[in-house]
Coordinates of C-alpha atoms in Angstrom, one line a residue:
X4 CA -126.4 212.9 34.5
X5 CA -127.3 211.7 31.3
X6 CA -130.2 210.2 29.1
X7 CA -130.1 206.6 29.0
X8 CA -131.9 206.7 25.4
X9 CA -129.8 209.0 24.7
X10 CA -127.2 206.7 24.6
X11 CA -128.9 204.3 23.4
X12 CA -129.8 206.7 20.2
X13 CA -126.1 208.0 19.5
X14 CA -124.6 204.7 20.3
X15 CA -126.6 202.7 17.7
X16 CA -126.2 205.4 14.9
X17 CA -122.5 205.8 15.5
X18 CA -121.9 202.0 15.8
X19 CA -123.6 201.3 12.2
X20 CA -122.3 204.5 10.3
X21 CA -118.9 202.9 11.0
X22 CA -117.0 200.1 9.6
X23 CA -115.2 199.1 12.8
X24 CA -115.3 200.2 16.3
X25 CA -112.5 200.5 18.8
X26 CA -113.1 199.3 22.5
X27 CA -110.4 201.7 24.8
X28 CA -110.2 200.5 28.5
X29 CA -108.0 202.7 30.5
X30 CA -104.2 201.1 31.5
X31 CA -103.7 198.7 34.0
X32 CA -107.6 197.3 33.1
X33 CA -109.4 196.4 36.2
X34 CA -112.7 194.5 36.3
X35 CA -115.0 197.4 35.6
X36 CA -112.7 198.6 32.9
X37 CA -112.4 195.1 31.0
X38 CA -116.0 194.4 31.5
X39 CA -117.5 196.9 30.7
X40 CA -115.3 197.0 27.5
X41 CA -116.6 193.3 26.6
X42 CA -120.2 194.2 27.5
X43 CA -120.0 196.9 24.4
X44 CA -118.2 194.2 22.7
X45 CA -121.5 192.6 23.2
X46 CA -123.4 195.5 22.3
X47 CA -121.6 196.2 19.0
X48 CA -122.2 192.7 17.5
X49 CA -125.8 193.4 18.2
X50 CA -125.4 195.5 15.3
X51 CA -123.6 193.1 13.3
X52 CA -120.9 195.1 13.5
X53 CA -116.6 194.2 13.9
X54 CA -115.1 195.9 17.2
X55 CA -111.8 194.9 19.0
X56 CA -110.5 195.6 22.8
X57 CA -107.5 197.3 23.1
X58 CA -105.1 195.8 26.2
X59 CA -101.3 196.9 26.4
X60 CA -101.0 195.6 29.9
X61 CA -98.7 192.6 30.3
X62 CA -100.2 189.5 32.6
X63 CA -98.1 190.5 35.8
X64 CA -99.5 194.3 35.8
X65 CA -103.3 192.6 35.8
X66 CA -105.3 191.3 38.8
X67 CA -105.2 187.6 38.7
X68 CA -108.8 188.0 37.7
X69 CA -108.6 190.3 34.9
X70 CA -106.0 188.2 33.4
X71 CA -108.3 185.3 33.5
X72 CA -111.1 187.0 32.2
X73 CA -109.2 188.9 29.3
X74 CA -107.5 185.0 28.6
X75 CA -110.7 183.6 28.6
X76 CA -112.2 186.0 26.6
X77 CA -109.5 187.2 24.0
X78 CA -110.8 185.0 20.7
X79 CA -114.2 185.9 21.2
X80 CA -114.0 189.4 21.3
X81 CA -111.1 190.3 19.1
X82 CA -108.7 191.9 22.7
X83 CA -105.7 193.2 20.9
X84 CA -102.7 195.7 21.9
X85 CA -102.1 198.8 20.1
X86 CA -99.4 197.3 17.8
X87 CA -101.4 194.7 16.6
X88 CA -104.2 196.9 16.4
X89 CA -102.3 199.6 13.9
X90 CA -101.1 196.5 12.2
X91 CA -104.4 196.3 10.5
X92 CA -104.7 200.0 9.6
X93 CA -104.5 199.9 6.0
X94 CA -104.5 204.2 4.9
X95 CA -100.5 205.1 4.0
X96 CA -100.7 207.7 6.6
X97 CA -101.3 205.6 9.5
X98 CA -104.9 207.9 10.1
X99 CA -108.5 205.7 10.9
X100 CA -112.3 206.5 10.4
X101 CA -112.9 203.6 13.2
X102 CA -114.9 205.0 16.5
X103 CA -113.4 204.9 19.5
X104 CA -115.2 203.9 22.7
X105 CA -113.3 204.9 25.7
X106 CA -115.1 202.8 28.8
X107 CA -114.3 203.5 32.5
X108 CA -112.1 206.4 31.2
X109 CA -111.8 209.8 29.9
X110 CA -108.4 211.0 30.4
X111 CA -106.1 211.0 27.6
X112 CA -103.3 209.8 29.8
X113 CA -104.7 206.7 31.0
X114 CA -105.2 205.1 27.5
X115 CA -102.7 204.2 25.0
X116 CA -104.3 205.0 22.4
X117 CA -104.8 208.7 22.6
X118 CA -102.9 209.8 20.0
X119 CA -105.3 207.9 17.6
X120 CA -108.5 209.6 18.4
X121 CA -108.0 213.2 16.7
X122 CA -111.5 213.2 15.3
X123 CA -114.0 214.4 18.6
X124 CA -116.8 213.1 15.9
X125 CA -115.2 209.3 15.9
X126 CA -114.8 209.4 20.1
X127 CA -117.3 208.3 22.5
X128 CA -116.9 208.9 25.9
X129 CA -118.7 205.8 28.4
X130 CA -117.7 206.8 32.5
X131 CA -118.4 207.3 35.4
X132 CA -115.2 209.6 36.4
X133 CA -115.2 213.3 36.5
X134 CA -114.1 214.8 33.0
X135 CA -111.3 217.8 33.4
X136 CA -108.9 219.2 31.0
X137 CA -107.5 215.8 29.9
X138 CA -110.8 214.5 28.9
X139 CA -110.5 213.8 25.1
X140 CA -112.1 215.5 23.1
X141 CA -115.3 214.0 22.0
X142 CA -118.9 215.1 20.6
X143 CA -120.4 212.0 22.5
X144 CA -119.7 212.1 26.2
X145 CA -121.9 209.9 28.4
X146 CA -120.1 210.8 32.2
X147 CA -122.0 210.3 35.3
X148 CA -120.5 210.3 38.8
X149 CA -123.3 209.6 40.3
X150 CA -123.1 205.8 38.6
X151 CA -121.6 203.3 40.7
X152 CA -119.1 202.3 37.6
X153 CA -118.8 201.7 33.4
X154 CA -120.7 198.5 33.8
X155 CA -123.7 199.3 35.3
X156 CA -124.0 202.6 32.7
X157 CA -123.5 199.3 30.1
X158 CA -125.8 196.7 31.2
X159 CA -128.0 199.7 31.5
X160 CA -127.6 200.4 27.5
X161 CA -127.9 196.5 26.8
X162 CA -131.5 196.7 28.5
X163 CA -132.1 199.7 26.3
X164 CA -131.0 197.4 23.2
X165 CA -133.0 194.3 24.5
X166 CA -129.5 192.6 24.4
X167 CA -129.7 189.0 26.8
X168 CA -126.8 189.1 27.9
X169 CA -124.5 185.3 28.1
X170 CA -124.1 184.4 31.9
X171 CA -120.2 184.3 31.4
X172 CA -120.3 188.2 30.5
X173 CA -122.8 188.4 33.1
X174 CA -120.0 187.8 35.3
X175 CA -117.4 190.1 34.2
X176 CA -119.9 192.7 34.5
X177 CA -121.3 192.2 38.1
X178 CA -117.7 191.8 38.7
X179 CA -117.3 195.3 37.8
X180 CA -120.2 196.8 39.8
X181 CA -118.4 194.6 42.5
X182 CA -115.2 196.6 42.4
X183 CA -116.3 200.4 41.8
X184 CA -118.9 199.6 45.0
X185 CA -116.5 197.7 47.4
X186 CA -118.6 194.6 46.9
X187 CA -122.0 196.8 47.3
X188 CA -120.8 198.6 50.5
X189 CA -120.4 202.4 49.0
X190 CA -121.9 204.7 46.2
X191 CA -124.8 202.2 46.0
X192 CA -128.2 203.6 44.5
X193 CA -131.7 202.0 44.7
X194 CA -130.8 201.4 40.7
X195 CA -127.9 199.6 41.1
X196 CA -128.6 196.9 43.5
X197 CA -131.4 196.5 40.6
X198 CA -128.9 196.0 37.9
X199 CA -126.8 193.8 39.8
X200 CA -130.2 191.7 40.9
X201 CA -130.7 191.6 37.1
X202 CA -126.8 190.6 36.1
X203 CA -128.1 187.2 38.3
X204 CA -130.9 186.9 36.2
X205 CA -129.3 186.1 34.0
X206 CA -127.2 183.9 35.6
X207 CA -124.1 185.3 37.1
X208 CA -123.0 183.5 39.9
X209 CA -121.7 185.7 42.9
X210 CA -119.6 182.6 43.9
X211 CA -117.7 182.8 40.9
X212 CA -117.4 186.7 41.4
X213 CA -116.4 186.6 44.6
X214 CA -113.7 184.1 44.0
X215 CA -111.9 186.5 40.9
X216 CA -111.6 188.6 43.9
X217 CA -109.3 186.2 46.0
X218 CA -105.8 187.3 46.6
X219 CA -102.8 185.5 46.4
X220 CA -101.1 185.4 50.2
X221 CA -97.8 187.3 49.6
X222 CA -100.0 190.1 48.5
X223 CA -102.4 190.4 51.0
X224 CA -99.5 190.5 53.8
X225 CA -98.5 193.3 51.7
X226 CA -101.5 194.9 52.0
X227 CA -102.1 194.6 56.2
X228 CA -98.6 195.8 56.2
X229 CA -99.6 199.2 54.2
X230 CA -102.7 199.1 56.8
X231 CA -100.4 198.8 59.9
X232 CA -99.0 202.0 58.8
X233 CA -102.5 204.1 59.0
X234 CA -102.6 207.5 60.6
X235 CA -105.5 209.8 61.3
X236 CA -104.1 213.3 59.9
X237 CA -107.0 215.7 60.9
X238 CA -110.9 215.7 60.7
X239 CA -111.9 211.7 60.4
X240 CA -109.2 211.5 57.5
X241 CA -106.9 208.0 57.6
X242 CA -103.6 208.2 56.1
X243 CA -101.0 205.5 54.8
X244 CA -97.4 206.7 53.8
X245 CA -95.8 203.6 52.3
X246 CA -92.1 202.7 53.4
X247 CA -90.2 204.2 50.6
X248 CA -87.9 200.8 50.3
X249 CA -90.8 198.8 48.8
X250 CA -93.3 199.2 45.5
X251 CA -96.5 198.3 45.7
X252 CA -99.1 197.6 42.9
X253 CA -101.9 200.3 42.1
X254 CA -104.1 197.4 43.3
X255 CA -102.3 197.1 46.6
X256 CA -103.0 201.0 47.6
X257 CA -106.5 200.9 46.3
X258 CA -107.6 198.3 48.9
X259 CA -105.6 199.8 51.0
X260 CA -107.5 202.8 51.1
X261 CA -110.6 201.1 50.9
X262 CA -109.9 199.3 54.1
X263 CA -109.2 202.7 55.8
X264 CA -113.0 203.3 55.6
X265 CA -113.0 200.4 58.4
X266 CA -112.1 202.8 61.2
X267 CA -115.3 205.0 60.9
X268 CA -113.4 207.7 58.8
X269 CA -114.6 210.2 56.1
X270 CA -112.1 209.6 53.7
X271 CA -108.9 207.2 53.3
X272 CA -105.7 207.8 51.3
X273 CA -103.1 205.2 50.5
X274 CA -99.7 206.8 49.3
X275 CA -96.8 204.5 48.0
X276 CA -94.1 204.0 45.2
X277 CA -95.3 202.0 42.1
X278 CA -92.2 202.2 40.6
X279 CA -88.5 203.7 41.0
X280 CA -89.7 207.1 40.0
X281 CA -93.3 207.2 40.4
X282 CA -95.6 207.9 43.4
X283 CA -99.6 206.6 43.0
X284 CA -102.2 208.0 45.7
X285 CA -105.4 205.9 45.9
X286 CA -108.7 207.9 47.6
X287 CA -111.6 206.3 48.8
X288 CA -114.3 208.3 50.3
X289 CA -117.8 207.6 51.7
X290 CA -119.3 210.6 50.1
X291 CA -118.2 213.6 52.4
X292 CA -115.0 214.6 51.0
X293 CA -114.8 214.4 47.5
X294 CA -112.0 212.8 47.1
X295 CA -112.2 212.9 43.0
X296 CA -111.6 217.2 43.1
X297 CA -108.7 216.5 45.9
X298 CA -107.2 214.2 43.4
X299 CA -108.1 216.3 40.5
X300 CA -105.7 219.3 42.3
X301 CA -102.7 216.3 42.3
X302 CA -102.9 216.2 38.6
X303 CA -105.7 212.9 38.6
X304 CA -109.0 212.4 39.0
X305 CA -112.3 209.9 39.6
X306 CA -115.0 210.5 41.3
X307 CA -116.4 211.6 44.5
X308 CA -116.1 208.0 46.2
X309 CA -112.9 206.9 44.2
X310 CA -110.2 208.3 42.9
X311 CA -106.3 208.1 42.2
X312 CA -103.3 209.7 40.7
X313 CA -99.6 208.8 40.2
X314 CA -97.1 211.7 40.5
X315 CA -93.4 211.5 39.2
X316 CA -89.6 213.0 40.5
X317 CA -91.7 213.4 44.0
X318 CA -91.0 211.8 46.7
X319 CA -93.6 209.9 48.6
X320 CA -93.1 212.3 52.2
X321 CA -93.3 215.0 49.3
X322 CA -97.0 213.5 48.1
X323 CA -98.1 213.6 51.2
X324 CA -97.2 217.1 52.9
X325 CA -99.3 218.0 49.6
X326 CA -102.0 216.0 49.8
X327 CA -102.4 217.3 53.6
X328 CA -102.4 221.0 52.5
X329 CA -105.3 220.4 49.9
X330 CA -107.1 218.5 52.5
X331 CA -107.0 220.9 55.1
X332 CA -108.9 223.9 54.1
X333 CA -113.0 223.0 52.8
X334 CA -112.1 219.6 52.0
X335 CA -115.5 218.4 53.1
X336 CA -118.5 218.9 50.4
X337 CA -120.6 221.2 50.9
X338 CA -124.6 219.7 52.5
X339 CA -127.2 221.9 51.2
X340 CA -129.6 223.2 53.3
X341 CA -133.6 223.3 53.1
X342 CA -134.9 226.3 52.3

């Protein structure tokens, strides 16, 4: 856990010592990810300061509601993708003095940008994932599990700032909060039904957040099918093996595996083929099995309540005989005992 003021201190003296700052999302930007990432956009211009957004994804990788939120938003808050980005790089050598923000992220694979941030004193680290090994390196990490998701950590900081916030960013970030709780069903503090009470103060409208949520048809069949396909393995742990004919979108497994929580299980994994050569696993949890370690021993990460990886050259039958084995032996956390 960290020090809101903290934050607040390192944030604002980084921010004006440089002349630019670079917003960093992780790939395939979800709503936490992209708000979040505009709500330091926010932030920065506070300080009377330039920052752009940095987006590779292409429209058809995005939720239907990200895309409309990064269209809606991409004049005002300078979103760019990397090329354009290094287009405006003027050294000969291609290096920057600009600080990186990484939001909803800390892994060096899951940005596209991680080749640019070589400097641990231009990199600051916003999350709520566990940090492992391929955390970049940074002098400024602000990670805590324990937080629902980026955007609450951010509206947080734009209290700190006395920052109102616009009802239309309002959105994006209760959006966020939305997501990384299962619309305020898990990892929900006291705190964060606070921040999200204040997010309609000022004027976020749950109606409109709810409705970036809707799903086109031909992808929710897609989904129940995935759900047909659920299996208790051992303990109260729920299972889906995807058929290995179809591929399925990151999105698709995630509420896949957040539906498994439905059947009174402890934890729920979703296994399925994202593309020709690439297995994802998404883990949802509701707080006995830390499903964030189990995914950090698959080569990915999250949190105790979410988390994900994507394998390669492994078959999905493969994924899961492995993700069994790590299950079965202590895979519940630990309850600690009065004294």
């Amino acid at each position: 856990m960290f020090d809101i003021n903290n934050l607040r201190v390192n944030f604002e003296s980084k921010v004006l010592a440089s002349s630019r700052v670079v917003l960093v999302p992780h790939k395939t930007a979800d709503f936490d990810a992209i708000g979040s990432a505009i709500g330091l956009s926010l932030a920065v211009s506070k300080l009377k300061k330039a920052s752009v957004i940095i987006v590779d994804d292409k429209a058809y990788e995005l939720d239907r509601g990200v895309y409309s939120i990064i269209k809606d938003s991409r004049s005002e808050h300078n979103i760019m993708t990397k090329g354009k980005y290094l287009s405006t790089i003027t050294s000969n050598d291609g290096s920057t003095n600009d600080l990186f923000i990484m939001t909803d992220v800390n892994k060096s694979y899951l940005v596209t940008v991680a080749d640019l941030m070589k400097n641990p004193e231009n990199v600051m680290i916003i999350d709520h994932h566990e940090g492992d090994d391929k955390t970049v390196d940074s002098n400024y990490q602000f990670i805590d599990s324990k937080v629902s998701s980026a955007s609450e950590i951010v509206v947080k900081l734009l209290q700190k700032m006395k920052v109102k916030i616009p009802k239309n960013i309002a959105n994006y970030l209760l959006a966020g909060i939305y997501l990384d709780t299962n619309k305020l069903t898990k990892n929900v503090s006291a705190e964060t039904l606070l921040i999200a009470s204040k997010l309609v103060e000022f004027g976020a409208d749950t109606n409109f957040v709810m409705e970036l949520f809707t799903e086109d048809y031909d992808s929710d069949r897609r989904v129940q099918e995935l759900v047909n396909r659920t299996r208790m393995i051992q303990y109260k742990i729920a299972m889906v093996l995807a058929d290995a004919s179809n591929e399925y979108t990151t999105k698709e497994l995630a509420r896949t595996a957040d539906y498994g929580l439905n059947y009174g299980v402890d934890a729920s994994f979703a296994v399925g083929k994202i593309s020709e050569d690439i297995v994802a696993v998404s883990a949802r949890s509701k707080s006995t099995i830390d499903v964030g370690k189990v995914m950090q021993q698959m080569g990915g990460g999250g949190n105790q309540f979410s988390a994900a990886t994507k394998i390669e050259g492994q078959s999905i039958e493969e994924v899961g005989k492995k993700l069994e084995l790590i299950l079965r032996p202590n895979c519940y956390v630990e309850k600690k005992t009065e004294s």
